[in-house]
Structure formats: C-alpha cells, structure tokens
XYZ file of C-alpha atoms in Angstrom:
666
model
C -55.653 64.014 112.327
C -53.641 60.698 113.705
C -55.528 58.789 116.365
C -53.873 58.644 119.521
C -52.365 55.387 120.744
C -55.451 54.994 123.808
C -57.773 55.075 120.598
C -55.782 52.775 119.060
C -55.588 50.219 121.354
C -59.748 50.629 122.549
C -60.018 49.367 118.836
C -58.113 46.294 119.834
C -60.155 42.693 119.700
C -59.811 41.634 123.360
C -57.453 39.099 122.403
C -55.375 41.847 120.849
C -55.499 44.297 123.401
C -54.890 40.853 126.055
C -51.474 40.664 123.755
C -50.571 44.703 123.364
C -50.667 45.268 127.045
C -49.760 41.980 128.705
C -46.679 42.770 131.858
C -43.697 42.223 130.866
C -41.970 39.150 133.394
C -42.799 36.486 131.526
C -41.866 35.076 127.543
C -44.589 36.291 125.288
C -45.749 33.978 121.524
C -48.544 35.264 119.828
C -49.667 32.515 117.438
C -51.240 34.713 114.530
C -53.397 33.347 111.847
C -53.758 34.712 108.457
C -55.311 38.314 108.717
C -55.453 38.395 111.843
C -53.524 41.946 112.334
C -50.309 40.286 113.293
C -48.638 43.476 112.298
C -51.167 45.558 113.923
C -50.140 44.412 117.140
C -46.895 43.911 117.234
C -46.486 47.619 116.260
C -48.788 48.616 118.851
C -46.341 46.287 121.283
C -43.538 48.419 120.604
C -45.414 51.466 121.126
C -47.167 50.333 124.187
C -43.584 49.234 125.702
C -42.383 52.821 125.162
C -45.335 55.030 126.257
C -46.742 53.643 128.731
C -44.163 50.874 130.320
C -41.244 52.855 130.231
C -38.921 51.791 128.203
C -36.715 53.830 125.991
C -36.779 52.809 122.533
C -32.520 51.753 122.565
C -33.371 49.330 124.514
C -35.932 47.532 122.815
C -34.579 45.668 119.634
C -37.601 44.312 117.184
C -36.726 41.410 114.494
C -38.251 41.616 111.447
C -37.069 39.204 108.213
C -37.339 41.810 105.247
C -36.148 44.829 105.482
C -39.798 45.862 104.066
C -41.381 44.494 107.024
C -38.780 46.874 108.873
C -39.747 49.809 106.745
C -43.149 49.415 107.924
C -42.999 48.987 111.208
C -41.489 51.935 111.185
C -43.395 54.108 109.344
C -46.094 52.671 111.960
C -44.220 53.763 114.818
C -43.256 57.153 113.788
C -46.490 58.419 115.060
C -46.120 57.309 118.571
C -42.535 56.749 119.149
C -38.579 58.275 118.069
C -37.514 55.870 115.653
C -34.858 56.805 115.269
C -33.434 55.397 118.660
C -35.400 51.893 117.932
C -32.974 48.921 117.210
C -35.500 47.936 114.416
C -34.018 45.353 111.383
C -33.330 42.094 110.053
C -31.552 39.392 111.930
C -28.325 40.000 109.552
C -28.725 43.975 110.032
C -28.883 43.322 114.097
C -26.246 40.615 113.595
C -23.610 42.598 111.704
C -23.779 46.073 113.868
C -22.808 43.772 116.970
C -19.761 42.478 115.167
C -19.300 45.865 114.027
C -19.253 47.077 117.182
C -17.188 44.370 119.385
C -14.719 43.670 116.590
C -14.861 47.147 113.919
C -15.139 47.694 110.750
C -15.612 44.278 108.685
C -16.714 44.055 104.728
C -19.336 42.182 103.608
C -18.816 40.583 100.826
C -21.706 40.187 98.310
C -22.963 36.854 96.412
C -21.029 37.762 93.289
C -17.115 38.676 95.680
C -17.942 35.584 97.541
C -17.761 33.565 93.871
C -15.358 35.200 92.463
C -13.149 33.707 95.338
C -14.314 30.219 94.698
C -13.661 30.038 91.487
C -10.643 31.286 91.748
C -9.505 28.443 94.589
C -11.109 25.668 92.449
C -9.062 26.552 89.631
C -5.289 27.118 91.153
C -5.772 23.993 93.170
C -7.513 22.090 90.413
C -10.059 20.664 92.174
C -12.346 17.984 90.439
C -15.449 20.148 91.781
C -17.504 23.377 90.056
C -16.871 26.193 91.520
C -21.533 26.613 91.906
C -21.271 22.903 94.001
C -18.356 24.128 96.734
C -20.422 27.462 97.212
C -23.148 25.782 97.611
C -21.992 23.775 99.774
C -20.056 26.064 102.006
C -22.748 27.665 102.857
C -24.470 24.905 103.198
C -22.633 23.413 105.595
C -22.378 26.962 107.536
C -26.167 26.388 108.205
C -26.856 22.858 109.103
C -22.863 21.907 110.001
C -23.661 18.505 107.224
C -20.821 17.339 105.095
C -21.630 17.780 101.115
C -22.659 14.610 99.412
C -20.719 14.789 96.181
C -17.232 15.657 96.912
C -14.718 13.967 99.449
C -14.920 15.433 103.171
C -10.574 16.174 103.186
C -11.604 18.028 99.771
C -14.229 20.670 101.366
C -12.461 20.522 104.092
C -9.410 21.943 102.607
C -11.194 24.635 100.561
C -12.973 25.911 102.479
C -10.114 26.224 105.440
C -9.195 28.695 102.131
C -11.915 30.276 101.550
C -12.225 30.958 105.360
C -8.136 32.143 105.227
C -9.229 34.419 102.364
C -12.199 36.431 103.979
C -9.770 36.881 106.919
C -7.233 38.145 105.086
C -9.059 40.847 104.258
C -11.177 41.584 107.100
C -14.134 40.626 105.637
C -17.691 38.076 106.000
C -20.182 35.867 103.829
C -23.670 36.669 104.458
C -23.624 32.824 106.709
C -20.644 34.166 108.209
C -22.870 37.084 109.869
C -24.797 35.587 111.966
C -22.169 32.723 113.193
C -19.323 35.709 114.319
C -22.362 36.914 116.140
C -22.839 34.057 117.951
C -19.563 33.204 118.882
C -19.629 36.812 120.277
C -22.671 35.854 122.458
C -21.040 32.546 123.605
C -18.573 35.447 125.734
C -20.498 35.739 128.797
C -19.115 38.746 129.238
C -21.001 39.908 125.947
C -23.841 37.921 126.103
C -25.377 39.953 129.753
C -23.721 43.511 127.707
C -26.360 43.102 125.033
C -29.312 41.509 127.456
C -29.073 44.184 129.375
C -28.531 46.909 126.090
C -31.800 44.827 124.656
C -34.119 44.965 127.825
C -37.173 43.956 125.891
C -36.681 41.605 122.520
C -39.557 41.717 119.694
C -39.525 38.748 116.589
C -42.002 38.747 113.672
C -42.690 35.474 111.086
C -41.014 33.421 114.354
C -41.808 30.223 112.596
C -39.621 30.942 109.999
C -36.970 31.588 111.811
C -33.635 29.082 111.587
C -31.394 27.656 114.203
C -28.734 30.421 113.883
C -30.931 32.228 114.185
C -33.010 30.966 117.233
C -29.240 30.682 119.120
C -29.304 34.277 118.556
C -32.550 34.993 120.460
C -31.645 32.512 123.376
C -28.724 33.688 124.043
C -29.668 37.472 124.707
C -33.159 36.374 125.895
C -32.555 33.254 127.139
C -31.426 33.920 130.496
C -33.551 32.839 133.294
C -33.066 36.536 134.479
C -33.922 38.642 131.095
C -36.593 36.518 129.139
C -38.598 39.609 128.809
C -39.116 38.281 124.625
C -42.404 38.361 122.437
C -42.810 37.075 120.022
C -45.273 36.741 116.505
C -46.008 33.482 114.433
C -48.211 31.133 112.725
C -47.282 27.445 112.106
C -49.677 27.274 109.251
C -48.172 29.034 107.673
C -44.545 28.535 107.768
C -43.646 27.816 104.002
C -39.617 28.090 104.633
C -38.207 24.890 105.035
C -35.928 24.526 102.070
C -34.618 28.015 103.344
C -33.224 26.532 106.231
C -36.706 27.808 108.691
C -37.551 25.158 111.014
C -40.832 25.725 112.625
C -40.580 23.451 115.663
C -38.944 26.585 116.594
C -42.365 28.222 117.185
C -43.665 25.072 118.519
C -40.889 25.186 121.161
C -41.491 28.142 122.243
C -42.353 27.246 125.835
C -39.887 24.298 126.013
C -36.883 27.286 125.627
C -39.378 29.870 127.883
C -41.008 28.314 130.100
C -43.759 29.458 131.420
C -44.309 31.833 129.204
C -47.731 32.860 127.785
C -49.428 31.594 124.627
C -52.540 34.084 123.189
C -54.067 33.104 120.072
C -55.747 35.470 117.545
C -58.046 33.917 115.703
C -60.331 36.495 114.652
C -59.628 36.945 110.570
C -59.593 40.443 109.124
C -59.234 39.605 105.565
C -61.097 37.157 104.078
C -65.075 35.617 104.040
C -66.244 32.753 106.376
C -67.143 30.686 102.990
C -63.493 31.057 102.045
C -61.894 30.584 106.079
C -64.070 28.053 106.061
C -62.009 25.719 103.543
C -58.494 27.182 104.367
C -59.791 25.500 107.938
C -60.524 22.245 106.984
C -57.435 22.035 104.531
C -55.365 22.866 107.778
C -56.330 20.624 109.600
C -55.305 17.712 108.630
C -51.820 18.773 109.508
C -50.507 17.154 113.027
C -47.686 18.756 114.068
C -49.721 22.109 114.359
C -51.282 23.885 117.954
C -55.334 23.539 117.681
C -56.452 26.788 116.007
C -59.159 28.135 114.126
C -60.242 30.970 112.405
C -62.794 33.099 112.441
C -64.266 34.987 109.900
C -65.067 39.226 111.209
C -66.637 39.661 107.940
C -69.808 38.364 107.090
C -71.623 36.640 103.953
C -69.345 36.726 100.854
C -70.023 34.097 97.551
C -68.903 30.550 97.234
C -65.401 29.958 96.060
C -64.978 27.783 93.336
C -63.688 24.999 91.288
C -63.420 24.295 88.425
C -61.749 21.264 86.208
C -60.169 21.260 83.226
C -59.119 18.833 80.371
C -55.565 20.986 79.895
C -53.619 23.950 81.230
C -54.470 25.951 77.713
C -58.412 25.227 78.731
C -57.431 26.294 82.521
C -55.760 29.453 81.708
C -58.314 30.644 79.511
C -60.993 30.598 81.797
C -59.276 32.228 84.153
C -58.674 34.956 81.708
C -62.174 35.016 80.398
C -63.465 34.984 84.040
C -61.545 37.763 85.045
C -62.196 39.809 81.996
C -66.111 39.111 81.715
C -67.108 39.496 85.168
C -65.439 43.164 85.206
C -62.867 42.656 88.155
C -60.336 45.405 88.114
C -56.934 43.593 87.447
C -55.631 45.600 90.048
C -57.009 43.151 92.310
C -57.179 39.928 91.129
C -53.943 37.419 92.104
C -53.185 34.271 89.886
C -50.893 31.444 92.650
C -49.075 28.419 91.229
C -47.199 25.932 92.740
C -44.150 26.455 90.731
C -42.818 28.655 87.623
C -43.266 27.072 85.014
C -47.390 26.971 84.703
C -46.853 30.963 84.691
C -46.676 29.542 80.658
C -49.982 29.077 79.558
C -51.308 31.964 81.622
C -49.083 34.087 80.041
C -50.157 33.132 76.149
C -54.281 33.466 77.779
C -53.719 36.724 78.973
C -51.573 38.442 75.752
C -54.526 36.902 73.957
C -57.564 38.276 75.743
C -55.450 41.571 76.011
C -54.993 41.639 79.978
C -51.936 43.122 81.296
C -50.223 41.394 84.111
C -46.975 41.156 85.798
C -44.868 38.070 86.773
C -44.086 39.366 90.371
C -40.092 37.984 91.588
C -39.662 35.996 88.235
C -39.046 37.023 84.686
C -41.484 35.640 81.948
C -41.478 31.978 80.694
C -40.306 32.878 77.496
C -37.108 35.425 78.844
C -36.164 32.251 80.792
C -32.371 31.368 80.118
C -33.259 27.795 79.483
C -35.558 28.880 76.857
C -33.303 31.727 75.500
C -30.817 28.654 75.452
C -32.801 25.893 73.521
C -34.672 28.303 71.118
C -30.935 30.158 70.344
C -30.386 26.399 68.445
C -33.728 26.050 66.438
C -32.119 30.336 65.091
C -28.796 29.213 64.598
C -30.611 25.957 62.261
C -31.765 28.861 60.493
C -29.742 31.591 59.495
C -25.752 29.612 60.535
C -24.689 32.664 59.843
C -26.712 34.447 63.192
C -24.314 35.878 65.616
C -26.447 36.672 68.120
C -28.452 33.138 68.823
C -24.262 31.259 67.972
C -23.026 33.645 70.603
C -25.817 31.827 73.057
C -25.400 28.488 71.927
C -21.566 28.391 72.329
C -21.483 29.849 75.727
C -23.500 26.476 76.660
C -20.837 24.242 75.270
C -18.852 23.218 78.233
C -14.501 23.539 77.736
C -15.481 25.650 75.241
C -13.508 29.069 75.607
C -12.938 32.244 73.841
C -10.214 30.938 71.306
C -12.346 28.148 70.633
C -15.835 30.249 70.122
C -13.695 33.002 67.860
C -12.790 30.607 65.628
C -15.973 28.745 64.648
C -17.069 31.933 64.541
C -14.897 32.301 61.477
C -15.840 29.084 60.614
C -19.408 30.157 60.102
C -19.487 33.437 58.668
C -17.213 32.418 55.798
C -18.906 29.759 54.302
C -21.902 28.703 53.761
C -22.818 25.319 56.280
C -22.765 22.664 54.271
C -19.228 23.178 53.526
C -17.860 23.047 56.415
C -16.100 19.765 56.793
C -13.166 18.812 59.206
C -9.929 20.151 57.205
C -12.223 23.218 56.683
C -12.247 23.634 60.371
C -8.280 22.705 61.235
C -7.996 25.438 58.498
C -8.961 27.987 62.076
C -7.069 26.279 63.986
C -8.433 23.852 65.619
C -7.196 20.451 67.088
C -8.290 17.692 69.737
C -10.946 18.387 72.440
C -11.645 21.918 70.685
C -11.765 20.487 67.209
C -14.335 17.583 68.499
C -16.516 20.410 70.050
C -16.720 21.987 66.658
C -17.751 19.819 64.319
C -20.477 18.344 67.301
C -21.824 21.709 66.090
C -21.563 21.692 63.189
C -22.915 18.200 62.050
C -26.099 19.058 65.367
C -27.125 22.285 63.223
C -26.973 20.510 59.479
C -29.112 17.616 61.054
C -32.336 19.717 62.824
C -31.619 21.919 59.940
C -35.513 19.791 58.491
C -36.890 18.973 61.366
C -39.742 19.417 62.566
C -39.035 21.614 65.922
C -40.665 19.397 68.562
C -37.280 16.751 67.349
C -34.817 19.723 66.740
C -34.812 20.451 70.382
C -35.351 16.724 71.770
C -32.513 16.178 69.661
C -30.469 19.407 70.876
C -31.038 18.361 73.913
C -30.029 15.205 74.185
C -26.480 15.437 71.448
C -24.987 18.646 74.055
C -26.210 16.730 76.808
C -28.520 19.947 77.889
C -29.804 18.660 80.953
C -26.923 17.856 83.133
C -25.189 21.165 81.902
C -28.491 22.979 83.617
C -27.769 20.671 86.985
C -24.256 21.607 87.154
C -24.452 25.191 86.589
C -28.011 25.603 88.723
C -28.275 22.648 91.304
C -30.718 25.082 92.742
C -33.138 25.626 90.240
C -32.054 22.572 88.130
C -35.947 20.849 88.425
C -37.964 23.990 87.695
C -35.963 24.737 84.638
C -35.858 20.764 83.177
C -40.027 21.859 83.909
C -39.820 24.847 81.642
C -38.038 22.748 79.205
C -40.777 20.288 78.892
C -43.547 23.069 79.199
C -41.054 24.228 75.686
C -41.363 20.637 74.762
C -44.953 20.338 74.420
C -45.252 23.754 73.200
C -42.989 22.818 70.369
C -44.851 19.262 69.417
C -48.366 21.927 68.244
C -45.502 23.601 65.546
C -44.492 21.780 61.968
C -42.568 24.489 61.229
C -39.795 25.784 62.158
C -40.035 29.679 61.734
C -43.120 29.235 62.700
C -42.299 28.443 66.204
C -39.627 30.955 66.635
C -41.398 33.874 65.559
C -44.242 33.066 68.104
C -41.660 33.017 70.925
C -40.136 36.091 69.639
C -43.965 38.183 69.785
C -44.515 36.625 73.880
C -40.547 37.622 74.501
C -41.849 41.530 73.042
C -45.542 41.589 74.899
C -43.910 43.600 78.008
C -46.562 43.785 79.891
C -44.072 44.685 83.773
C -44.613 48.277 83.763
C -47.962 48.649 84.003
C -50.301 49.315 87.290
C -53.164 47.994 86.665
C -52.393 44.566 86.164
C -53.277 40.861 87.517
C -50.574 40.166 89.713
C -48.644 36.082 88.656
C -46.674 35.186 90.914
C -45.917 31.462 92.760
C -47.522 30.724 96.154
C -44.032 31.559 98.038
C -43.634 34.468 96.806
C -47.739 35.923 97.822
C -46.203 35.695 101.393
C -47.319 38.173 103.357
C -49.759 39.987 99.927
C -53.767 40.130 99.700
C -56.328 40.320 97.256
C -60.017 41.101 96.275
C -59.659 37.947 93.401
C -57.901 34.859 93.943
C -56.990 32.288 91.490
C -55.223 29.200 92.037
C -54.302 26.896 89.776
C -53.125 23.622 89.232
C -54.732 22.144 92.031
C -53.161 18.285 90.908
C -51.421 15.550 92.485
C -47.749 16.113 91.397
C -48.277 19.348 90.696
C -49.456 20.363 94.240
C -49.105 19.311 96.728
C -45.641 18.594 94.847
C -44.072 15.244 93.251
C -40.247 16.054 95.101
C -42.874 16.728 98.041
C -44.539 13.243 97.489
C -41.336 11.849 97.222
C -39.560 13.296 100.505
C -43.119 12.436 102.275
C -43.268 16.318 103.323
C -46.991 16.913 102.824
C -47.555 19.148 105.830
C -45.205 21.742 104.360
C -47.482 21.589 101.090
C -50.753 22.098 102.715
C -50.018 25.213 104.763
C -47.702 26.206 101.111
C -52.295 26.022 100.265
C -53.022 27.471 103.342
C -51.117 30.207 102.330
C -52.439 30.061 98.826
C -56.228 30.475 99.884
C -55.962 32.674 102.643
C -54.922 35.785 100.539
C -57.941 35.597 99.113
C -60.641 38.945 100.525
C -63.924 38.186 98.623
C -63.412 35.784 95.300
C -61.655 32.797 95.245
C -60.692 29.906 92.487
C -59.384 26.722 92.770
C -58.462 24.616 89.593
C -56.804 21.487 88.564
C -56.765 19.848 85.271
C -56.409 16.593 83.692
C -53.705 17.384 81.214
C -50.581 19.712 81.892
C -47.866 19.934 79.537
C -46.309 16.639 78.748
C -48.335 15.027 82.108
C -51.067 12.935 81.368
C -54.063 11.657 83.438
C -53.596 13.684 86.257
C -55.326 13.171 89.722
C -57.319 16.420 91.402
C -55.507 17.415 94.642
C -55.917 16.065 98.178
C -55.919 19.046 99.400
C -59.670 19.627 97.164
C -60.606 16.595 98.878
C -59.704 18.216 102.431
C -61.329 21.244 102.049
C -64.433 19.679 100.720
C -64.828 21.947 98.419
C -67.881 19.601 96.157
C -70.524 18.155 97.384
C -70.961 14.841 95.158
C -74.606 16.140 94.208
C -72.869 19.617 93.268
C -70.126 17.576 90.914
C -73.460 16.067 88.852
C -74.831 19.395 88.317
C -71.595 20.549 86.960
C -71.170 17.162 84.774
C -74.817 18.132 83.572
C -73.797 21.693 82.752
C -70.871 21.131 80.564
C -73.329 18.038 78.547
C -75.765 21.496 78.051
C -73.421 23.843 77.700
C -72.937 23.104 73.509
C -76.289 24.577 73.311
C -74.981 27.869 74.500
C -72.045 28.053 72.275
C -72.432 31.063 70.116
C -70.290 33.306 67.925
C -66.792 34.905 69.020
C -67.203 31.946 72.053
C -63.998 29.874 72.759
C -64.676 25.719 72.645
C -62.186 23.124 73.421
C -62.778 19.567 71.455
C -60.661 16.580 72.157
C -59.291 16.217 68.898
C -58.629 19.660 67.660
C -57.500 21.357 71.504
C -58.900 25.344 71.366
C -61.093 26.852 69.098
C -62.777 29.970 68.109
C -66.760 29.994 67.360
C -66.785 31.632 63.877
C -70.469 30.874 62.744
C -73.780 29.080 64.315
C -76.008 27.926 61.397
C -78.318 26.763 62.576
C -77.684 23.182 63.726
C -74.465 23.686 61.591
C -71.602 24.681 64.243
C -67.742 26.266 62.376
C -64.619 26.878 64.316
C -61.680 27.249 63.479
C -58.894 25.211 65.578
C -54.833 25.414 64.675
C -54.449 23.352 62.340
C -57.827 24.488 59.859
C -61.303 25.445 59.882
C -63.538 22.225 61.002
C -67.917 22.056 60.382
C -69.780 20.109 63.558
C -73.216 18.477 63.700
C -74.873 20.822 67.228
C -76.276 17.240 67.809
C -73.178 15.314 67.538
C -70.459 17.759 68.599
C -68.350 17.207 71.228
C -67.555 20.751 72.033
C -66.915 22.251 75.387
C -67.533 26.167 76.063
C -64.646 28.007 77.400
C-alpha cells in the first residue's frame, strides 16, 4: 500500500518539509544540492498545492527540461492527483501548446527538414557559405541575437529572410521559433494576462539550466506583481550546459527578478558517503560565482576515495578494468566518467581484453565513429583498391566529387590494376578538368601509401586530402572532439608496423558489440551522467588540458569545468576512484589536474607511501600479472623463476633479473 501524502511529508527532513509546505504568497527558490531529494520535494509540492491548498490541477504549470523528467514526475504524482489534468512538460512543449492555442495548428520542422531548406537556399542563391555554417548561424542568432563572425552580415540577413519566408509559407516553425513565438504572444498584455490567470502556480525544475528565452517566458507568465506564485528548484554548482546557452546567473539573480523571494537550501545529501562529499565540498568551494552551501551526508562511514597516477592511458584503463574485476563489483553498479568522448578508446580496449561487458551511454564506440571509419577506409583501399565498400566511403569524403565522377573512379579501379592507372586511362572514363584532377590525386595517394607503415600512411591521407578541413567544414560543432579522436587513432597506429594488422585489429574491435548487455559497466562523459548515480564511480583523465579541458583554460572558463568535476564526483554513492596519467595518446608530460589539489585528495605523506609501494611492487609480481615497462609498454608475466621474470610484450618475449627489472605491476 502506497503511503499517503501526509505520511510522505512527515518523512521529509526539516528543510524539505519547509519547501513543500511554504505559503504560496511569495516566490520560492529551493537551492537543492546534489542528492538532496529535489525531485521528491518538487513532486510533493505539486501534490500539496492540489490536495491541501485546493488549486485545481489544470491551473498548475510544472516545467521540466526533458520529457523523461516530465514522465517521472507524472508517475510519482499519479498516486496523489489526476495527472491528466496537470500542465507538465518541457519548455518547448508548453510553448508549442500556447502557440497552437493562440494561432492555430502549426507544423514543427525537425532538424532534417530545416537542413533541407537551408541547403536549397544556399544552392539556389549560389551563396559562398556552407549549408551547415548557415544553419548554425541561424540558430545562434535566434537564441542570442549575435551576428555570425564567419559571413557577411548582408548575406546572412538575406538568407535568414528567405528562410523565415519559407517557414511562413509552410505555416511551420523550427525548434528555436517555438520559444520566440511564445514570447512574442506573451508580450501582448491581453494574452499574458490570460496565461497568468490560467497558470495560477508555476514550478520550474533544473532552473540553473535555463537560457534567456526560457527565463523570459517564466517572467512574462509569473513575474507581474499580482502573480509571483513561482517555485523554482536548482543548484548553480551543477550548471554544466553553458555551451548550450544555459546561464546559471539567472539562477543566482532570482531575487532580483522576483523580489522578496524565500530561499530554502537543501544541504542533506542522501546519495554519497561523508568521504566523497568532503572532496566535493572542498572542490566546489573554489568557485566564486555561487551561493554559500555545504553538502552534509545522511550516511555514515564509507571507504576513502582513491587516487592513482599512471604513466599512460593504457595503464590507467587496465587498472580500471582489473579493479572492477578483482574487487567483484556488479558491473551494472559501476560507472566510468570522462571529460570527452575520445577517452573511451583505451577503456574499450581494456574492457574487451578483460572480458568485461560495457555500454557506451550517449555515444558510439570509438571504432564506429565516422572519422575513424573514414581514415581506416583509405588504408583498406590501399590494401585492396577493388574494395567497393571502402571506395564508396573514401569518395564520400572528397569535396566536389559528384555521382558521375564517383562512378568513373569506381569503373577505373575495378577494371584496371592500380599500377596501370594513369592520366590517359582516367580520361577514357570521361574525366576532365577538376574531376580528372581529383581522380588523379586519389589514385596517386593510394599508390603512395601502399608500402608505408600505417602511421605514415594516415598522416599522408590527412595532409594530402586535407581531412581536418573536411571535418571542420562539415562538423563545426564537433570538430574538436573528432580531431582528438583522429590523434588517438594516430597514436594507436604508431604501435603497428603492418597496415593489415592495424586494419584487422580495428575490425575486431568494431565487431565486439556489448551494447545490449544489461549487466554492464556504463562508460560516458560527465555531461551524459547528469541525473545519474552508481554505487561505484571512476573519474579518469584528471590532467590539466584534459579535465579541465584545454578549451576552457583558453577561454578562462574554469568555473564551469569545476562544476563539471563536482557533478562527476557526486555521482558516486559508496566508492570513488580518481586517476590521471603522465602520457595520454599523443600528449606527454601532463600535469595532474588542479582539481585534485583543490580536493586535497592525497597528503604528502600518503604520496610518499604510494611511491614506496610502487618501488616494492616488483617483489609482488606473479605469473599472469600485467606489468608495464617504460620502454616495452604493457606486457603479461609468463614465468617467475627465482630471480628471473619473463614477460610477453607486443614486441616479443623479454627476460629480466628481478632486482634489476624496471617493471610496475598493474
């Protein structure tokens, strides 16, 4: 039997109960720290307003940031009220209902529809602008009002005018227009008063993630002196979506927008141990733009968080995998977090080697990413010029190559040995001018890289085909992470002397699909982990330039990176493992992240003890152990005979005297 509303409220702590039972005559902000039960408070507040205050369900507006959060709120509220009559939804769904009610039915174009319109505008007007650049400029302009830096203002405004004209002719809106149209309607005094009456009480979840347009909608509905019945929940320490336009200062300035607001802090954390929260509190205290708040643990005891520094990312990943395996954690209770997606590669390799099931949350496997598959396709084509699948993929990366040129190149490669193909043969396939030049470049490149080691071959492909520019032009929003993935592939290729060996290794990794396993370790970026929790959490890659990310350092935006690290740490319920490396992929001599020092993760005494353990580790090496050597890399111990250790490395078998061995047990 489900507990009654009264019983649920009685179970709340004093701050939670104050938030749920507060009078409705003034604005309320609930500053809800990580794991402090904000969803429970928000849900019970709605139930209390309906059951005890007597506000009809249909006069309550509850805004969430995701459909999943809206569904979860409805599920919880279904035990107390008629959720079918409540107005619960995302900003966009609520705004769209207003627009339809006031202006009639409107079609909403999805991203594919919008891209098709933009592409047609660029082609018909023969604009010297990439369709993707124009699309990005339009959405940024609508959300921020800023003109694009990479195109002439007159060209942009002309294209924007044509774009809006086409939407109007189709009686359609794009995703950005939904909020803009709702604001335009609400700025009409009559319409604003109507919705202020309809939505007698307004609640907003994750208020720290609102952008200026979303904030404007809330102000128009509930900001008038005669209304101000607004209840927001959030935590500026968990504001990590600045890159999407979220502005945490809206949360910090709540009292300016809603004078005489009541501020209630939820500081009791029900998720993590005191040891974990001590780290989190020390870390976030270094941020300046925040409210004074300290999380206190409801739990007692718990193991101390662990920090390890490794020589390389392979060492780090193997440690993560072996720790999970040897300590006997249930895979479904473990989460590994990292700052950017390219860090998953070494983890995937180690987990596959150790037979640990994993799932990549919100991303595709490193080996399935477009840029990796593109470059490997060039190597495959060098090994077999008649490989039609690889040829199709390679041709798709060539700028200015249309269907007829692609078909001519295919016919030439299928009909002739690659060594025979020259300019005259290509001309026989109706290739002329720029089309002929492209075909000659490709054939020459394939011939040129056939005998090269894979690292050299990839460098030639990237340079001669200007692949980085291709990535920048076609994927401007993700170009940085894609380039990091390419550098990771180059680092991997440097360990292979034979191209076929590398290509086959990538194929094996690509085929190892663990996505459907339920009892699997979750691998994800910290951004994807927001709102999640696990018993055991690993946070890897804590180096300067990795986490905090080098772009944030350049832009002097370390506070958001620190909030991101705070979110990562507070995902852990019982066990927290942190790690950094000295060498990650192509980057050497990395310094540990400033966040480790700010968390005071290790004292000097503990660091000395840890170094002593490393020196003594050779005496503990046993058959079957994985070890690392500064010169030969990672290997597996084959035999330990008195004073002799035999290890198999990728370069072959090596033998060491025990007292002279520079081996580190992993």
